[in-house]
Short mmCIF file of C-alpha atoms in Angstrom, two decimals:
data_model
loop_
_atom_site.label_atom_id
_atom_site.label_comp_id
_atom_site.label_asym_id
_atom_site.label_seq_id
_atom_site.Cartn_x
_atom_site.Cartn_y
_atom_site.Cartn_z
CA MET A 22 21.31 -201.25 74.36
CA MET A 23 20.90 -198.15 72.84
CA LYS A 24 23.49 -195.54 72.51
CA PRO A 25 22.55 -191.87 74.42
CA THR A 26 22.06 -189.64 71.70
CA GLN A 27 23.16 -186.23 71.35
CA SER A 28 19.56 -184.88 72.00
CA PHE A 29 19.85 -185.67 75.94
CA ARG A 30 23.24 -182.67 75.85
CA PRO A 31 20.61 -180.04 75.38
CA THR A 32 19.31 -181.35 78.99
CA MET A 33 22.88 -181.92 80.69
CA LEU A 34 23.41 -178.16 79.83
CA SER A 35 20.35 -176.89 81.18
CA GLY A 36 21.59 -177.01 84.54
CA TYR A 37 24.37 -174.40 83.55
CA PHE A 38 22.23 -171.74 82.46
CA PRO A 39 19.27 -170.38 84.64
CA ARG A 40 16.09 -169.79 82.79
CA HIS A 41 14.75 -166.66 84.72
CA ASN A 42 18.04 -165.00 86.78
CA PRO A 43 17.50 -162.05 88.51
CA TYR A 44 21.13 -161.07 89.54
CA PHE A 45 22.33 -161.65 86.28
CA LEU A 46 23.44 -157.82 84.91
CA SER A 47 22.76 -157.34 80.87
CA ASN A 48 25.12 -156.50 78.51
CA LYS A 49 24.93 -152.52 79.24
CA TYR A 50 25.27 -152.81 82.85
CA ASN A 51 28.60 -154.76 82.04
CA GLY A 52 30.74 -151.83 82.04
CA LEU A 53 30.14 -150.76 84.77
CA PHE A 54 31.02 -154.02 86.75
CA HIS A 55 33.89 -154.58 84.49
CA GLY A 56 36.16 -157.16 86.46
CA LEU A 57 33.76 -158.77 88.11
CA ILE A 58 32.60 -162.17 88.07
CA LEU A 59 29.10 -163.62 87.19
CA VAL A 60 28.26 -166.39 89.10
CA SER A 61 26.12 -169.71 88.49
CA LYS A 62 23.06 -170.56 89.23
CA PRO A 63 24.22 -172.57 92.34
CA THR A 64 26.05 -169.28 93.64
CA VAL A 65 23.37 -167.32 92.83
CA ARG A 66 20.80 -169.28 94.93
CA THR A 67 23.05 -168.37 97.98
CA LEU A 68 23.39 -164.74 97.20
CA PRO A 69 20.26 -163.36 98.86
CA LEU A 70 21.25 -165.13 102.16
CA THR A 71 24.47 -163.42 101.31
CA ILE A 72 22.55 -160.34 101.52
CA ILE A 73 20.73 -161.00 104.29
CA ARG A 74 24.08 -161.40 106.47
CA ALA A 75 25.14 -158.30 105.09
CA THR A 76 22.99 -156.72 106.13
CA ASP A 77 22.73 -157.66 109.87
CA ASN A 78 26.65 -157.13 109.67
CA SER A 79 25.48 -153.57 108.52
CA ASN A 80 22.43 -153.56 111.81
CA GLN A 81 25.48 -154.79 114.08
CA GLY A 82 27.62 -152.63 112.46
CA ASN A 83 25.24 -149.80 113.06
CA SER A 84 24.58 -151.09 116.60
CA ASP A 85 29.12 -150.59 117.70
CA ALA A 86 28.44 -147.65 115.70
CA SER A 87 26.10 -146.32 118.18
CA ASN A 88 27.71 -147.50 121.38
CA HIS A 89 31.61 -146.78 120.28
CA LYS A 90 29.47 -142.92 120.19
CA LYS A 91 27.79 -143.36 123.35
CA VAL A 92 31.42 -144.21 125.36
CA THR A 93 33.02 -141.66 123.52
CA ILE A 94 30.48 -138.80 124.72
CA LYS A 95 31.23 -140.40 128.20
CA ALA A 96 34.95 -140.05 127.50
CA ASN A 97 34.29 -136.72 126.70
CA VAL A 98 33.03 -136.04 129.39
CA SER A 99 34.77 -137.10 131.62
CA ASN A 100 37.42 -135.81 130.51
CA LEU A 101 35.50 -132.27 130.66
CA THR A 102 35.08 -133.00 134.26
CA LYS A 103 38.44 -134.07 135.45
CA ALA A 104 40.02 -130.70 133.67
CA LEU A 105 36.83 -128.45 135.44
CA LEU A 106 38.00 -130.14 138.25
CA ASN A 107 42.08 -129.55 138.00
CA PHE A 108 41.22 -126.34 136.86
CA THR A 109 39.56 -125.35 139.93
CA MET A 110 41.70 -127.18 142.94
CA THR A 111 44.80 -125.31 140.57
CA ASN A 112 42.86 -121.61 141.06
CA PHE A 113 41.02 -122.74 144.45
CA LEU A 114 42.36 -119.12 145.98
CA PRO A 115 40.95 -116.77 143.35
CA ILE A 116 38.15 -119.12 142.94
CA ALA A 117 37.31 -118.77 146.09
CA LEU A 118 37.90 -114.41 146.41
CA ILE A 119 35.86 -114.01 143.19
CA SER A 120 32.90 -116.21 144.95
CA GLY A 121 32.51 -114.50 147.80
CA VAL A 122 32.80 -111.08 146.26
CA VAL A 123 29.96 -112.19 143.41
CA LEU A 124 28.25 -113.89 146.83
CA GLY A 125 27.94 -110.59 148.42
CA PHE A 126 26.67 -108.51 145.73
CA ALA A 127 24.13 -110.64 144.40
CA ASN A 128 22.25 -111.58 147.99
CA PRO A 129 23.94 -109.43 150.67
CA THR A 130 21.08 -110.60 153.08
CA LEU A 131 23.15 -113.50 154.91
CA GLY A 132 26.92 -111.27 154.25
CA CYS A 133 25.31 -109.06 156.76
CA LEU A 134 24.07 -111.55 159.07
CA ALA A 135 27.55 -112.87 159.60
CA HIS A 136 28.84 -109.52 159.92
CA LYS A 137 26.54 -108.77 162.68
CA TYR A 138 27.15 -111.95 164.86
CA SER A 139 31.08 -110.79 163.84
CA LEU A 140 31.81 -113.62 161.69
CA SER A 141 35.16 -112.26 160.56
CA LYS A 142 37.03 -112.32 163.51
CA PHE A 143 36.29 -116.12 164.01
CA SER A 144 37.22 -116.84 159.99
CA THR A 145 40.48 -115.09 161.04
CA SER A 146 41.24 -116.78 163.94
CA GLY A 147 40.36 -119.93 162.75
CA ILE A 148 42.78 -119.42 159.38
CA PHE A 149 45.93 -118.69 162.56
CA PHE A 150 44.94 -122.07 163.97
CA ILE A 151 44.72 -123.86 160.73
CA SER A 152 48.60 -122.27 160.18
CA GLY A 153 49.97 -123.41 164.17
CA LEU A 154 48.52 -127.10 163.28
CA LYS A 155 50.70 -127.40 159.86
CA LEU A 156 53.42 -125.85 161.65
CA GLN A 157 55.97 -128.76 161.57
CA GLY A 158 58.45 -127.19 163.25
CA GLY A 159 61.82 -127.40 161.68
CA GLU A 160 61.74 -123.87 159.32
CA PHE A 161 63.47 -121.81 161.52
CA ARG A 162 65.76 -124.31 161.69
CA ALA A 163 66.01 -124.82 158.67
CA VAL A 164 66.39 -121.49 157.20
CA SER A 165 69.42 -120.97 159.18
CA GLU A 166 71.70 -121.42 156.50
CA ALA A 167 70.39 -118.80 154.61
CA TRP A 168 70.54 -116.21 157.35
CA PRO A 169 71.64 -113.25 155.40
CA ALA A 170 68.46 -114.10 153.12
CA GLY A 171 66.01 -114.26 156.06
CA ILE A 172 67.52 -111.19 157.03
CA PHE A 173 66.38 -109.25 154.08
CA GLY A 174 63.58 -110.91 153.53
CA LEU A 175 61.85 -109.03 156.78
CA ALA A 176 63.46 -106.07 155.95
CA SER A 177 61.42 -105.69 152.62
CA ILE A 178 58.78 -107.33 153.89
CA LEU A 179 58.03 -105.29 156.83
CA LEU A 180 60.33 -101.78 156.75
CA LEU A 181 60.58 -101.16 152.80
CA SER A 182 57.43 -102.03 151.30
CA PRO A 183 55.59 -99.27 153.19
CA PHE A 184 57.16 -96.73 152.04
CA PHE A 185 55.03 -97.50 149.08
CA SER A 186 51.48 -96.12 150.86
CA SER A 187 53.22 -92.56 151.21
CA LEU A 188 53.43 -92.66 146.94
CA ILE A 189 49.70 -94.65 146.98
CA LEU A 190 48.54 -91.75 149.28
CA GLN A 191 48.81 -89.30 146.38
CA VAL A 192 46.59 -90.63 144.19
CA ASN A 193 43.88 -88.81 143.94
CA LEU A 194 40.57 -91.12 143.14
CA ALA A 195 37.55 -91.40 144.67
CA PRO A 196 36.74 -92.89 146.81
CA ARG A 197 39.12 -92.32 148.45
CA GLU A 198 38.47 -95.56 150.53
CA PHE A 199 40.13 -97.43 147.37
CA VAL A 200 42.91 -95.47 147.79
CA THR A 201 43.72 -95.80 151.39
CA GLY A 202 42.98 -99.28 151.08
CA LEU A 203 45.65 -99.97 149.09
CA ALA A 204 48.31 -98.05 150.92
CA ILE A 205 47.06 -100.29 153.90
CA PHE A 206 47.74 -103.47 152.14
CA SER A 207 51.34 -102.37 151.33
CA CYS A 208 51.96 -102.04 155.38
CA MET A 209 50.85 -105.57 155.52
CA PRO A 210 53.28 -109.06 155.89
CA THR A 211 53.62 -111.67 153.42
CA THR A 212 50.85 -114.13 152.67
CA LEU A 213 50.25 -116.82 154.23
CA SER A 214 49.96 -119.91 152.12
CA SER A 215 50.17 -118.07 147.79
CA GLY A 216 53.90 -117.55 148.75
CA VAL A 217 54.81 -121.31 149.91
CA ALA A 218 53.14 -122.41 147.29
CA LEU A 219 54.18 -120.97 144.70
CA THR A 220 57.73 -121.19 146.13
CA GLN A 221 57.41 -124.87 146.42
CA LEU A 222 56.04 -125.39 142.76
CA VAL A 223 59.03 -123.29 141.36
CA ASP A 224 61.44 -125.54 143.21
CA GLY A 225 62.15 -122.50 145.39
CA ASN A 226 63.34 -122.64 148.56
CA SER A 227 60.06 -123.37 150.85
CA ALA A 228 61.91 -123.35 153.63
CA LEU A 229 63.36 -119.89 153.51
CA ALA A 230 59.76 -119.15 152.68
CA LEU A 231 57.65 -120.78 155.10
CA ALA A 232 59.77 -119.07 157.61
CA LEU A 233 59.69 -115.55 156.29
CA THR A 234 55.86 -116.38 156.09
CA VAL A 235 55.67 -117.53 160.00
CA MET A 236 58.21 -114.68 161.47
CA SER A 237 56.91 -111.71 158.89
CA ASN A 238 53.24 -112.10 160.31
CA LEU A 239 54.33 -112.61 163.60
CA LEU A 240 56.61 -109.39 163.44
CA GLY A 241 53.69 -107.80 161.85
CA ILE A 242 51.61 -107.08 164.57
CA LEU A 243 53.91 -105.33 166.14
CA THR A 244 54.78 -103.53 162.52
CA VAL A 245 51.26 -102.81 160.97
CA PRO A 246 50.12 -100.91 164.00
CA PHE A 247 53.14 -98.63 163.82
CA TRP A 248 53.55 -97.98 159.79
CA ILE A 249 49.32 -97.32 160.04
CA SER A 250 49.42 -95.06 163.08
CA LYS A 251 52.68 -93.32 161.29
CA VAL A 252 51.42 -93.01 157.47
CA PHE A 253 47.97 -92.35 158.00
CA THR A 254 47.87 -90.30 161.01
CA ASP A 255 50.46 -87.95 159.73
CA ASP A 256 47.50 -87.68 156.01
CA PHE A 257 43.88 -87.94 157.46
CA GLY A 258 44.71 -85.94 161.08
CA VAL A 259 42.64 -89.04 163.04
CA PRO A 260 43.40 -91.21 165.59
CA ILE A 261 44.84 -94.80 164.98
CA PRO A 262 43.43 -96.90 167.97
CA THR A 263 47.26 -98.30 167.95
CA ARG A 264 46.84 -100.32 170.82
CA GLU A 265 43.64 -101.59 170.46
CA LEU A 266 45.31 -102.55 167.23
CA PHE A 267 48.14 -104.01 168.94
CA TRP A 268 46.46 -106.72 171.55
CA SER A 269 43.27 -107.69 168.89
CA LEU A 270 46.15 -108.78 166.73
CA ILE A 271 47.41 -110.85 169.34
CA LEU A 272 43.96 -112.38 170.14
CA THR A 273 43.25 -112.58 166.97
CA LEU A 274 46.09 -114.15 165.10
CA LEU A 275 49.00 -114.73 167.44
CA ILE A 276 46.67 -117.04 170.20
CA PRO A 277 45.14 -118.76 167.94
CA LEU A 278 48.67 -119.72 166.00
CA ILE A 279 49.99 -120.92 169.39
CA LEU A 280 47.56 -123.26 170.25
CA GLY A 281 47.00 -124.53 167.16
CA LYS A 282 50.93 -125.25 167.57
CA VAL A 283 50.63 -126.63 171.12
CA VAL A 284 47.14 -128.81 169.67
CA ARG A 285 49.44 -130.16 166.88
CA SER A 286 52.33 -131.33 169.02
CA MET A 287 50.15 -132.98 171.97
CA LEU A 288 48.51 -135.18 168.88
CA LYS A 289 50.67 -137.05 166.95
CA GLY A 290 48.92 -139.08 164.91
CA LEU A 291 46.76 -135.24 164.01
CA ALA A 292 49.96 -134.37 163.02
CA THR A 293 50.57 -136.94 160.77
CA PHE A 294 46.78 -136.98 159.41
CA ILE A 295 47.13 -132.84 158.66
CA ASP A 296 51.02 -133.59 156.76
CA GLN A 297 49.40 -136.01 154.67
CA ASN A 298 46.03 -133.85 153.89
CA GLN A 299 47.76 -130.55 153.52
CA ARG A 300 46.08 -129.30 150.05
CA ILE A 301 43.30 -129.97 152.39
CA PHE A 302 43.38 -127.53 155.17
CA SER A 303 45.24 -125.21 152.82
CA MET A 304 41.24 -125.15 151.40
CA LEU A 305 39.90 -124.78 154.23
CA SER A 306 42.20 -121.56 155.15
CA THR A 307 40.75 -120.12 151.40
CA ILE A 308 37.44 -120.99 152.46
CA LEU A 309 37.67 -119.11 155.77
CA LEU A 310 39.74 -116.33 153.98
CA SER A 311 37.01 -115.55 151.44
CA LEU A 312 34.44 -115.28 154.59
CA THR A 313 35.78 -112.00 154.83
CA PRO A 314 34.69 -110.28 151.16
CA TRP A 315 31.93 -111.90 151.25
CA MET A 316 30.54 -110.39 154.20
CA GLN A 317 32.38 -106.90 153.51
CA VAL A 318 31.26 -106.52 149.92
CA SER A 319 27.62 -107.74 151.79
CA LYS A 320 27.25 -104.80 154.00
CA SER A 321 28.61 -101.85 151.91
CA ARG A 322 26.61 -103.14 148.43
CA PRO A 323 24.32 -100.25 148.64
CA LEU A 324 28.07 -98.16 148.51
CA LEU A 325 29.72 -99.93 146.03
CA LEU A 326 26.65 -100.28 143.37
CA MET A 327 27.39 -95.91 143.01
CA VAL A 328 31.25 -96.63 142.50
CA LYS A 329 31.47 -95.81 138.47
CA PRO A 330 32.58 -99.13 137.11
CA GLN A 331 35.44 -97.52 135.31
CA VAL A 332 36.65 -96.11 138.77
CA PHE A 333 37.00 -99.72 140.41
CA ILE A 334 38.83 -100.68 136.86
CA LEU A 335 41.48 -97.91 137.95
CA ALA A 336 41.94 -99.45 141.55
CA ILE A 337 42.16 -102.82 139.96
CA GLY A 338 44.86 -101.11 137.58
CA MET A 339 47.24 -99.61 140.42
CA GLY A 340 46.74 -102.81 142.68
CA ILE A 341 48.94 -104.03 139.26
CA LEU A 342 50.69 -101.42 139.59
CA VAL A 343 51.86 -101.70 143.10
CA HIS A 344 52.78 -105.83 143.03
CA LEU A 345 55.27 -104.94 139.90
CA THR A 346 56.62 -102.16 141.49
CA LEU A 347 57.02 -104.38 144.20
CA LEU A 348 58.46 -107.32 141.64
CA GLY A 349 60.90 -104.58 139.94
CA PHE A 350 62.47 -102.99 143.33
CA ASN A 351 63.05 -106.46 144.67
CA THR A 352 64.73 -107.45 142.53
CA VAL A 353 67.18 -105.11 142.20
CA ALA A 354 67.84 -105.33 145.89
CA ILE A 355 68.04 -109.05 145.99
CA LYS A 356 70.90 -108.28 142.90
CA SER A 357 72.70 -105.57 144.38
CA MET A 358 72.79 -107.93 147.60
CA SER A 359 74.41 -110.30 145.81
CA SER A 360 76.66 -108.16 144.16
CA GLY A 361 77.59 -106.62 148.02
CA PHE A 362 78.25 -110.88 149.20
CA CYS A 363 80.78 -112.54 147.68
CA GLY A 364 79.05 -112.61 143.92
CA SER A 365 78.12 -115.78 142.49
CA LYS A 366 78.92 -117.76 145.40
CA SER A 367 76.56 -115.69 147.80
CA VAL A 368 73.15 -117.00 149.84
CA PHE A 369 71.19 -114.43 147.23
CA SER A 370 72.25 -115.80 143.92
CA LYS A 371 71.02 -119.22 144.24
CA LYS A 372 68.21 -119.65 142.29
CA GLU A 373 66.09 -121.64 144.74
CA ASN A 374 66.98 -118.05 147.88
CA PHE A 375 66.08 -115.62 144.82
CA ARG A 376 63.46 -117.17 143.96
CA ALA A 377 61.82 -117.60 147.25
CA LEU A 378 62.84 -113.56 148.34
CA LEU A 379 61.39 -112.56 144.88
CA ILE A 380 57.99 -114.43 145.44
CA LEU A 381 57.57 -113.22 149.29
CA CYS A 382 58.54 -110.05 149.43
CA SER A 383 56.74 -108.94 146.72
CA GLN A 384 53.36 -110.77 148.19
CA LYS A 385 50.50 -109.01 150.71
CA ALA A 386 48.51 -110.61 152.82
CA LEU A 387 44.99 -109.81 152.49
CA LEU A 388 43.58 -111.26 155.55
CA ILE A 389 45.54 -108.90 158.14
CA VAL A 390 44.21 -106.50 155.98
CA VAL A 391 40.71 -107.72 157.26
CA ALA A 392 41.88 -107.68 160.55
CA VAL A 393 43.40 -103.89 160.78
CA VAL A 394 40.34 -102.79 158.52
CA GLU A 395 38.31 -104.58 161.13
CA GLN A 396 39.29 -103.04 164.52
CA LEU A 397 39.72 -99.24 162.69
CA GLY A 398 36.35 -99.34 163.48
CA GLY A 399 35.28 -96.85 160.32
CA ALA A 400 38.38 -94.37 161.79
CA LEU A 401 39.72 -94.36 158.09
CA GLY A 402 36.74 -94.71 155.50
CA GLU A 403 34.11 -97.77 154.86
CA SER A 404 35.05 -100.94 155.54
CA GLY A 405 33.70 -102.77 152.64
CA LEU A 406 35.11 -100.15 150.63
CA LEU A 407 38.59 -100.32 151.38
CA VAL A 408 38.42 -104.53 150.92
CA LEU A 409 37.39 -104.99 147.95
CA PRO A 410 40.41 -103.30 146.33
CA CYS A 411 42.63 -105.22 148.69
CA VAL A 412 40.69 -108.28 147.78
CA ALA A 413 41.42 -107.19 143.61
CA ALA A 414 45.23 -106.57 144.26
CA HIS A 415 44.96 -110.15 146.35
CA ILE A 416 43.92 -111.94 143.68
CA ASN A 417 45.91 -110.06 140.87
CA GLN A 418 49.53 -110.65 142.35
CA VAL A 419 48.38 -114.86 142.74
CA ILE A 420 47.84 -114.63 138.90
CA ILE A 421 51.23 -112.25 138.21
CA ASP A 422 53.52 -114.15 140.25
CA SER A 423 51.66 -117.91 138.53
CA LEU A 424 52.85 -116.53 135.32
CA LEU A 425 56.52 -115.62 136.54
CA VAL A 426 56.51 -119.51 138.05
CA ASN A 427 55.08 -120.76 134.78
CA PHE A 428 58.20 -118.76 132.92
CA TRP A 429 61.00 -120.15 135.77
CA LEU A 430 59.58 -123.47 135.15
CA GLN A 431 59.85 -123.38 130.86
CA LYS A 432 63.17 -121.28 131.33
CA ASP A 433 64.02 -125.01 133.12
CA ARG A 434 62.85 -127.30 131.16
CA SER A 435 64.03 -125.69 128.46
CA TYR A 436 67.69 -125.26 129.84
CA SER A 437 67.23 -129.50 131.25
CA LYS A 438 66.87 -130.32 126.96
CA LYS A 439 70.07 -128.01 126.29
CA PHE A 440 71.48 -129.51 128.73
CA GLU A 441 70.71 -133.18 127.78
CA ALA A 442 71.26 -132.45 123.90
#
């Protein structure tokens, strides 16, 4: 048998050195890939499959990135929608009022038609009917412990703040209805919903706030005609239909309120449903309230277009000043009452009572202004010009008091963190 010779060794070694390797890197490129291991021929044969797989993975990665981008866009749209919805729900009152004014300017035809058929009277009655449906019956009992604060609140709302109307009438501004409207506004009882809502938000005495709202609006049926007759008869020398105004407020406000309370008492299931959906009924009341500036602005649009923008801005500034003045006056008055009634042990010194009083005593009801202006029949000027600055003042007081509530909440959080530390 012949022994293998050395001539067969090159053939054996030929399997380890490829004849042509397109993936083999020449020496001049080795510096660019220093540290990489150059593979042998069997590995090289599988390299194209690896590249294909890498390409497939790259395409799959692009698909995943595209899907991730779509999911991100949908999430952003969803978050934006939720944020807009939350903003709308939180600021539903000013948004509804501003929308009514804008709609009246943009298309006055429908507003004029609604005013022709006295829709404002039905909307006003509807608001107080809803207020009666929401009355739970324990408001007057819950405020019995803080009765000195309740008496002061009613005195401030119905007897003290109307004196500011005489000061407002000293302002010389044209059209005169802007000044007259703000003076009427200062004679009104407190707001129907925003004051209680802000009080609840800041953990104030909500029972006191609700009792002040109900009682001031009921007693306002008696006091508002008195103040309108006293202040504006002397200033304008025109007759004020006091008796007609009184009975109109009785029919428009008091009777629907009592009727709503009776319906609630008779239908226990309805009462439970209303208590569980307070926010929905509050929004419904706000929508009914926004119908009034819509109709008033629609009817008075030609006159409003003649008003210079700087004059209207000045009227808005006056409304802000009136509310800030009421806030300052009531702050000093409540602090003085606290010092006179047992100091730190007084009901006036309690944080929840102080906040409820300050908010409720400084706000004025737009709805009663509208009812009064409707009954005056143009005796003190054009209805739309009288109502418009009151709408602006109402929105301003809600915004200002919301900022005040936010300040109180931040202060409470800061105190809680400091106490925990």
